[in-house]
């Protein structure tokens, strides 16, 4: 496997779990977690999580694949869309 192929494979793997990583960042950052809880209080959990998921997709210019992660390590979400 050449360096470019290694990088592409690693990126493909990361793209599938990028949403979980973003939610873990929120969960593990005190100020972001406080803002997240305020947003959930003002809206709903589902709407806040959907908006965050859409922002992840847009920021990284990702496309959905026909898979969901049903067992993320982050406790803020129960599942998430996987991307490529």
Short mmCIF file of N, CA, C and O in Angstrom, two decimals:
data_model
loop_
_atom_site.label_atom_id
_atom_site.label_comp_id
_atom_site.label_asym_id
_atom_site.label_seq_id
_atom_site.Cartn_x
_atom_site.Cartn_y
_atom_site.Cartn_z
N UNK A 1 0.85 -1.17 0.00
CA UNK A 1 0.00 0.00 0.00
C UNK A 1 0.90 1.24 0.00
O UNK A 1 1.81 1.36 0.80
N UNK A 2 0.62 2.16 -0.89
CA UNK A 2 1.40 3.39 -0.99
C UNK A 2 0.89 4.42 0.00
O UNK A 2 -0.22 4.33 0.51
N UNK A 3 1.72 5.42 0.25
CA UNK A 3 1.40 6.45 1.24
C UNK A 3 0.06 7.11 0.97
O UNK A 3 -0.74 7.33 1.88
N UNK A 4 -0.22 7.42 -0.27
CA UNK A 4 -1.49 8.06 -0.63
C UNK A 4 -2.66 7.15 -0.30
O UNK A 4 -3.68 7.59 0.23
N UNK A 5 -2.52 5.86 -0.60
CA UNK A 5 -3.59 4.90 -0.30
C UNK A 5 -3.78 4.73 1.21
O UNK A 5 -4.91 4.59 1.68
N UNK A 6 -2.70 4.77 1.95
CA UNK A 6 -2.79 4.69 3.41
C UNK A 6 -3.57 5.89 3.95
O UNK A 6 -4.47 5.74 4.77
N UNK A 7 -3.22 7.07 3.46
CA UNK A 7 -3.91 8.29 3.89
C UNK A 7 -5.39 8.24 3.54
O UNK A 7 -6.25 8.55 4.36
N UNK A 8 -5.70 7.82 2.33
CA UNK A 8 -7.09 7.75 1.89
C UNK A 8 -7.89 6.75 2.72
O UNK A 8 -9.04 7.01 3.07
N UNK A 9 -7.30 5.63 3.05
CA UNK A 9 -7.98 4.63 3.87
C UNK A 9 -8.21 5.15 5.28
O UNK A 9 -9.28 4.97 5.86
N UNK A 10 -7.21 5.81 5.85
CA UNK A 10 -7.36 6.38 7.19
C UNK A 10 -8.45 7.45 7.21
O UNK A 10 -9.27 7.50 8.14
N UNK A 11 -8.50 8.28 6.19
CA UNK A 11 -9.54 9.31 6.08
C UNK A 11 -10.91 8.67 5.94
O UNK A 11 -11.88 9.10 6.58
N UNK A 12 -11.01 7.63 5.15
CA UNK A 12 -12.29 6.93 4.98
C UNK A 12 -12.78 6.38 6.31
O UNK A 12 -13.95 6.50 6.66
N UNK A 13 -11.88 5.80 7.09
CA UNK A 13 -12.23 5.25 8.40
C UNK A 13 -12.67 6.38 9.34
O UNK A 13 -13.69 6.26 10.03
N UNK A 14 -11.92 7.48 9.35
CA UNK A 14 -12.26 8.60 10.22
C UNK A 14 -13.60 9.22 9.84
O UNK A 14 -14.39 9.59 10.70
N UNK A 15 -13.87 9.35 8.54
CA UNK A 15 -15.13 9.94 8.09
C UNK A 15 -16.33 9.18 8.64
O UNK A 15 -17.36 9.77 8.94
N UNK A 16 -16.19 7.86 8.78
CA UNK A 16 -17.31 7.06 9.28
C UNK A 16 -17.62 7.36 10.74
O UNK A 16 -18.73 7.16 11.20
N UNK A 17 -16.63 7.84 11.49
CA UNK A 17 -16.85 8.10 12.91
C UNK A 17 -16.65 9.55 13.30
O UNK A 17 -16.59 9.87 14.49
N UNK A 18 -16.59 10.46 12.33
CA UNK A 18 -16.32 11.86 12.62
C UNK A 18 -17.40 12.48 13.50
O UNK A 18 -17.11 13.29 14.38
N UNK A 19 -18.66 12.11 13.30
CA UNK A 19 -19.73 12.67 14.12
C UNK A 19 -19.53 12.30 15.58
O UNK A 19 -19.68 13.14 16.47
N UNK A 20 -19.20 11.05 15.84
CA UNK A 20 -18.93 10.62 17.21
C UNK A 20 -17.78 11.42 17.80
O UNK A 20 -17.83 11.84 18.96
N UNK A 21 -16.75 11.66 17.02
CA UNK A 21 -15.59 12.41 17.51
C UNK A 21 -15.96 13.85 17.86
O UNK A 21 -15.48 14.39 18.86
N UNK A 22 -16.80 14.47 17.06
CA UNK A 22 -17.23 15.83 17.35
C UNK A 22 -18.06 15.86 18.64
O UNK A 22 -17.85 16.72 19.51
N UNK A 23 -18.97 14.91 18.79
CA UNK A 23 -19.77 14.85 20.02
C UNK A 23 -18.89 14.53 21.24
O UNK A 23 -19.13 15.05 22.32
N UNK A 24 -17.87 13.71 21.07
CA UNK A 24 -16.93 13.46 22.17
C UNK A 24 -16.19 14.74 22.56
O UNK A 24 -15.94 14.99 23.74
N UNK A 25 -15.84 15.54 21.58
CA UNK A 25 -15.19 16.82 21.85
C UNK A 25 -16.10 17.72 22.67
O UNK A 25 -15.66 18.35 23.64
N UNK A 26 -17.36 17.76 22.30
CA UNK A 26 -18.34 18.55 23.08
C UNK A 26 -18.44 17.99 24.49
O UNK A 26 -18.38 18.73 25.48
N UNK A 27 -18.62 16.69 24.59
CA UNK A 27 -18.79 16.02 25.88
C UNK A 27 -17.61 16.25 26.82
O UNK A 27 -17.79 16.41 28.03
N UNK A 28 -16.41 16.29 26.28
CA UNK A 28 -15.20 16.37 27.09
C UNK A 28 -14.67 17.79 27.31
O UNK A 28 -13.66 17.98 27.96
N UNK A 29 -15.38 18.76 26.74
CA UNK A 29 -14.97 20.16 26.89
C UNK A 29 -16.02 20.87 27.75
O UNK A 29 -17.17 21.00 27.36
N UNK A 30 -15.60 21.31 28.91
CA UNK A 30 -16.54 21.87 29.90
C UNK A 30 -17.38 23.00 29.33
O UNK A 30 -18.60 23.02 29.50
N UNK A 31 -16.78 23.95 28.66
CA UNK A 31 -17.55 25.10 28.16
C UNK A 31 -18.46 24.70 27.00
O UNK A 31 -19.61 25.18 26.93
N UNK A 32 -17.98 23.83 26.11
CA UNK A 32 -18.86 23.37 25.03
C UNK A 32 -20.02 22.55 25.58
O UNK A 32 -21.16 22.68 25.10
N UNK A 33 -19.76 21.74 26.59
CA UNK A 33 -20.82 20.93 27.19
C UNK A 33 -21.88 21.82 27.84
O UNK A 33 -23.08 21.56 27.71
N UNK A 34 -21.47 22.87 28.49
CA UNK A 34 -22.41 23.80 29.10
C UNK A 34 -23.28 24.46 28.03
O UNK A 34 -24.50 24.55 28.17
N UNK A 35 -22.66 24.89 26.95
CA UNK A 35 -23.42 25.49 25.84
C UNK A 35 -24.35 24.48 25.19
O UNK A 35 -25.48 24.80 24.81
N UNK A 36 -23.89 23.24 25.06
CA UNK A 36 -24.72 22.16 24.52
C UNK A 36 -25.96 21.97 25.39
O UNK A 36 -27.08 21.90 24.88
N UNK A 37 -25.78 21.91 26.70
CA UNK A 37 -26.91 21.72 27.62
C UNK A 37 -27.88 22.90 27.55
O UNK A 37 -29.10 22.71 27.60
N UNK A 38 -27.36 24.09 27.41
CA UNK A 38 -28.23 25.27 27.25
C UNK A 38 -29.03 25.19 25.94
O UNK A 38 -30.21 25.52 25.91
N UNK A 39 -28.37 24.77 24.88
CA UNK A 39 -29.05 24.63 23.59
C UNK A 39 -30.16 23.59 23.67
O UNK A 39 -31.26 23.80 23.15
N UNK A 40 -29.88 22.47 24.33
CA UNK A 40 -30.89 21.42 24.50
C UNK A 40 -32.05 21.94 25.33
O UNK A 40 -33.22 21.65 25.05
N UNK A 41 -31.76 22.74 26.36
CA UNK A 41 -32.80 23.30 27.21
C UNK A 41 -33.70 24.25 26.42
O UNK A 41 -34.90 24.31 26.64
N UNK A 42 -33.11 25.00 25.49
CA UNK A 42 -33.86 25.97 24.69
C UNK A 42 -34.60 25.31 23.53
O UNK A 42 -35.59 25.85 23.03
N UNK A 43 -34.14 24.17 23.07
CA UNK A 43 -34.72 23.49 21.92
C UNK A 43 -35.11 22.08 22.36
O UNK A 43 -35.74 21.92 23.38
N UNK A 44 -34.73 21.09 21.59
CA UNK A 44 -34.89 19.69 22.00
C UNK A 44 -33.58 18.97 21.73
O UNK A 44 -32.77 19.42 20.91
N UNK A 45 -33.39 17.87 22.42
CA UNK A 45 -32.18 17.08 22.22
C UNK A 45 -32.02 16.67 20.76
O UNK A 45 -30.96 16.83 20.16
N UNK A 46 -33.11 16.15 20.18
CA UNK A 46 -33.04 15.70 18.79
C UNK A 46 -32.68 16.82 17.83
O UNK A 46 -31.84 16.63 16.94
N UNK A 47 -33.29 18.00 18.01
CA UNK A 47 -33.01 19.09 17.07
C UNK A 47 -31.57 19.57 17.20
O UNK A 47 -30.91 19.83 16.20
N UNK A 48 -31.08 19.68 18.43
CA UNK A 48 -29.69 20.11 18.63
C UNK A 48 -28.73 19.10 18.01
O UNK A 48 -27.81 19.47 17.27
N UNK A 49 -28.95 17.82 18.26
CA UNK A 49 -28.07 16.79 17.71
C UNK A 49 -28.12 16.74 16.19
O UNK A 49 -27.09 16.55 15.53
N UNK A 50 -29.31 16.91 15.63
CA UNK A 50 -29.43 16.92 14.16
C UNK A 50 -28.68 18.09 13.55
O UNK A 50 -28.00 17.94 12.53
N UNK A 51 -28.78 19.25 14.17
CA UNK A 51 -28.07 20.43 13.65
C UNK A 51 -26.56 20.21 13.73
O UNK A 51 -25.84 20.51 12.78
N UNK A 52 -26.09 19.67 14.84
CA UNK A 52 -24.65 19.40 14.97
C UNK A 52 -24.21 18.41 13.89
O UNK A 52 -23.19 18.60 13.23
N UNK A 53 -24.99 17.34 13.68
CA UNK A 53 -24.67 16.37 12.65
C UNK A 53 -24.60 16.99 11.25
O UNK A 53 -23.70 16.69 10.47
N UNK A 54 -25.55 17.87 10.96
CA UNK A 54 -25.55 18.54 9.65
C UNK A 54 -24.35 19.46 9.50
O UNK A 54 -23.79 19.59 8.41
N UNK A 55 -23.95 20.12 10.59
CA UNK A 55 -22.78 20.99 10.55
C UNK A 55 -21.50 20.20 10.30
O UNK A 55 -20.62 20.64 9.57
N UNK A 56 -21.42 19.03 10.91
CA UNK A 56 -20.26 18.15 10.67
C UNK A 56 -20.19 17.79 9.19
O UNK A 56 -19.13 17.90 8.54
N UNK A 57 -21.31 17.36 8.66
CA UNK A 57 -21.38 16.95 7.25
C UNK A 57 -20.96 18.10 6.33
O UNK A 57 -20.16 17.92 5.41
N UNK A 58 -21.47 19.29 6.60
CA UNK A 58 -21.16 20.46 5.77
C UNK A 58 -19.70 20.89 5.92
O UNK A 58 -19.04 21.19 4.92
N UNK A 59 -19.19 20.90 7.14
CA UNK A 59 -17.83 21.37 7.38
C UNK A 59 -16.79 20.52 6.67
O UNK A 59 -15.78 21.03 6.20
N UNK A 60 -17.05 19.21 6.61
CA UNK A 60 -16.10 18.29 5.99
C UNK A 60 -16.51 17.88 4.58
O UNK A 60 -15.87 17.05 3.96
N UNK A 61 -17.60 18.47 4.08
CA UNK A 61 -18.11 18.19 2.73
C UNK A 61 -18.25 16.68 2.50
O UNK A 61 -17.74 16.12 1.53
N UNK A 62 -18.97 16.04 3.43
CA UNK A 62 -19.13 14.59 3.40
C UNK A 62 -20.44 14.19 2.75
O UNK A 62 -21.36 15.00 2.63
N UNK A 63 -20.52 12.94 2.34
CA UNK A 63 -21.77 12.40 1.81
C UNK A 63 -22.16 11.18 2.64
O UNK A 63 -21.31 10.43 3.12
N UNK A 64 -23.46 11.03 2.80
CA UNK A 64 -23.97 9.90 3.56
C UNK A 64 -23.66 8.58 2.88
O UNK A 64 -23.64 8.50 1.64
N UNK A 65 -23.40 7.56 3.69
CA UNK A 65 -23.36 6.20 3.18
C UNK A 65 -24.54 5.46 3.80
O UNK A 65 -25.18 5.97 4.71
N UNK A 66 -24.83 4.31 3.31
CA UNK A 66 -26.01 3.58 3.74
C UNK A 66 -25.70 2.79 5.03
O UNK A 66 -25.94 1.59 5.08
N UNK A 67 -25.16 3.47 6.03
CA UNK A 67 -24.82 2.86 7.31
C UNK A 67 -25.05 3.86 8.42
O UNK A 67 -24.89 5.06 8.22
N UNK A 68 -25.39 3.34 9.59
CA UNK A 68 -25.47 4.15 10.81
C UNK A 68 -24.61 3.49 11.87
O UNK A 68 -24.47 2.28 11.90
N UNK A 69 -24.07 4.32 12.74
CA UNK A 69 -23.37 3.82 13.92
C UNK A 69 -24.39 3.75 15.04
O UNK A 69 -24.91 4.78 15.46
N UNK A 70 -24.71 2.55 15.48
CA UNK A 70 -25.72 2.37 16.51
C UNK A 70 -25.14 2.19 17.90
O UNK A 70 -25.89 1.99 18.86
N UNK A 71 -23.83 2.26 18.02
CA UNK A 71 -23.20 2.09 19.32
C UNK A 71 -22.01 3.04 19.46
O UNK A 71 -20.87 2.61 19.65
N UNK A 72 -22.27 4.37 19.39
CA UNK A 72 -21.16 5.32 19.50
C UNK A 72 -20.59 5.34 20.91
O UNK A 72 -21.29 5.02 21.88
N UNK A 73 -19.35 5.75 21.03
CA UNK A 73 -18.73 5.82 22.35
C UNK A 73 -19.16 7.07 23.11
O UNK A 73 -19.06 7.12 24.33
N UNK A 74 -19.64 8.08 22.41
CA UNK A 74 -20.11 9.29 23.05
C UNK A 74 -21.47 9.05 23.68
O UNK A 74 -22.35 8.44 23.07
N UNK A 75 -21.67 9.57 24.89
CA UNK A 75 -22.95 9.36 25.57
C UNK A 75 -24.00 10.40 25.21
O UNK A 75 -25.15 10.28 25.64
N UNK A 76 -23.66 11.39 24.42
CA UNK A 76 -24.62 12.42 24.03
C UNK A 76 -25.55 11.96 22.92
O UNK A 76 -26.60 12.55 22.71
N UNK A 77 -25.15 10.93 22.21
CA UNK A 77 -25.94 10.43 21.08
C UNK A 77 -26.13 8.93 21.19
O UNK A 77 -25.30 8.23 21.78
N UNK A 78 -27.23 8.45 20.62
CA UNK A 78 -27.49 7.01 20.63
C UNK A 78 -27.08 6.37 19.32
O UNK A 78 -26.83 5.16 19.27
N UNK A 79 -27.05 7.16 18.26
CA UNK A 79 -26.62 6.68 16.95
C UNK A 79 -26.24 7.89 16.10
O UNK A 79 -26.53 9.02 16.47
N UNK A 80 -25.63 7.63 14.96
CA UNK A 80 -25.34 8.71 14.03
C UNK A 80 -25.13 8.16 12.63
O UNK A 80 -24.80 6.98 12.45
N UNK A 81 -25.34 9.03 11.66
CA UNK A 81 -25.12 8.71 10.26
C UNK A 81 -23.62 8.56 10.02
O UNK A 81 -22.82 9.30 10.58
N UNK A 82 -23.26 7.62 9.18
CA UNK A 82 -21.87 7.49 8.76
C UNK A 82 -21.69 8.19 7.41
O UNK A 82 -22.62 8.24 6.61
N UNK A 83 -20.51 8.72 7.19
CA UNK A 83 -20.20 9.48 5.98
C UNK A 83 -19.00 8.90 5.26
O UNK A 83 -18.24 8.12 5.79
N UNK A 84 -18.86 9.36 4.01
CA UNK A 84 -17.63 9.08 3.26
C UNK A 84 -17.10 10.35 2.68
O UNK A 84 -17.75 11.35 2.62
#
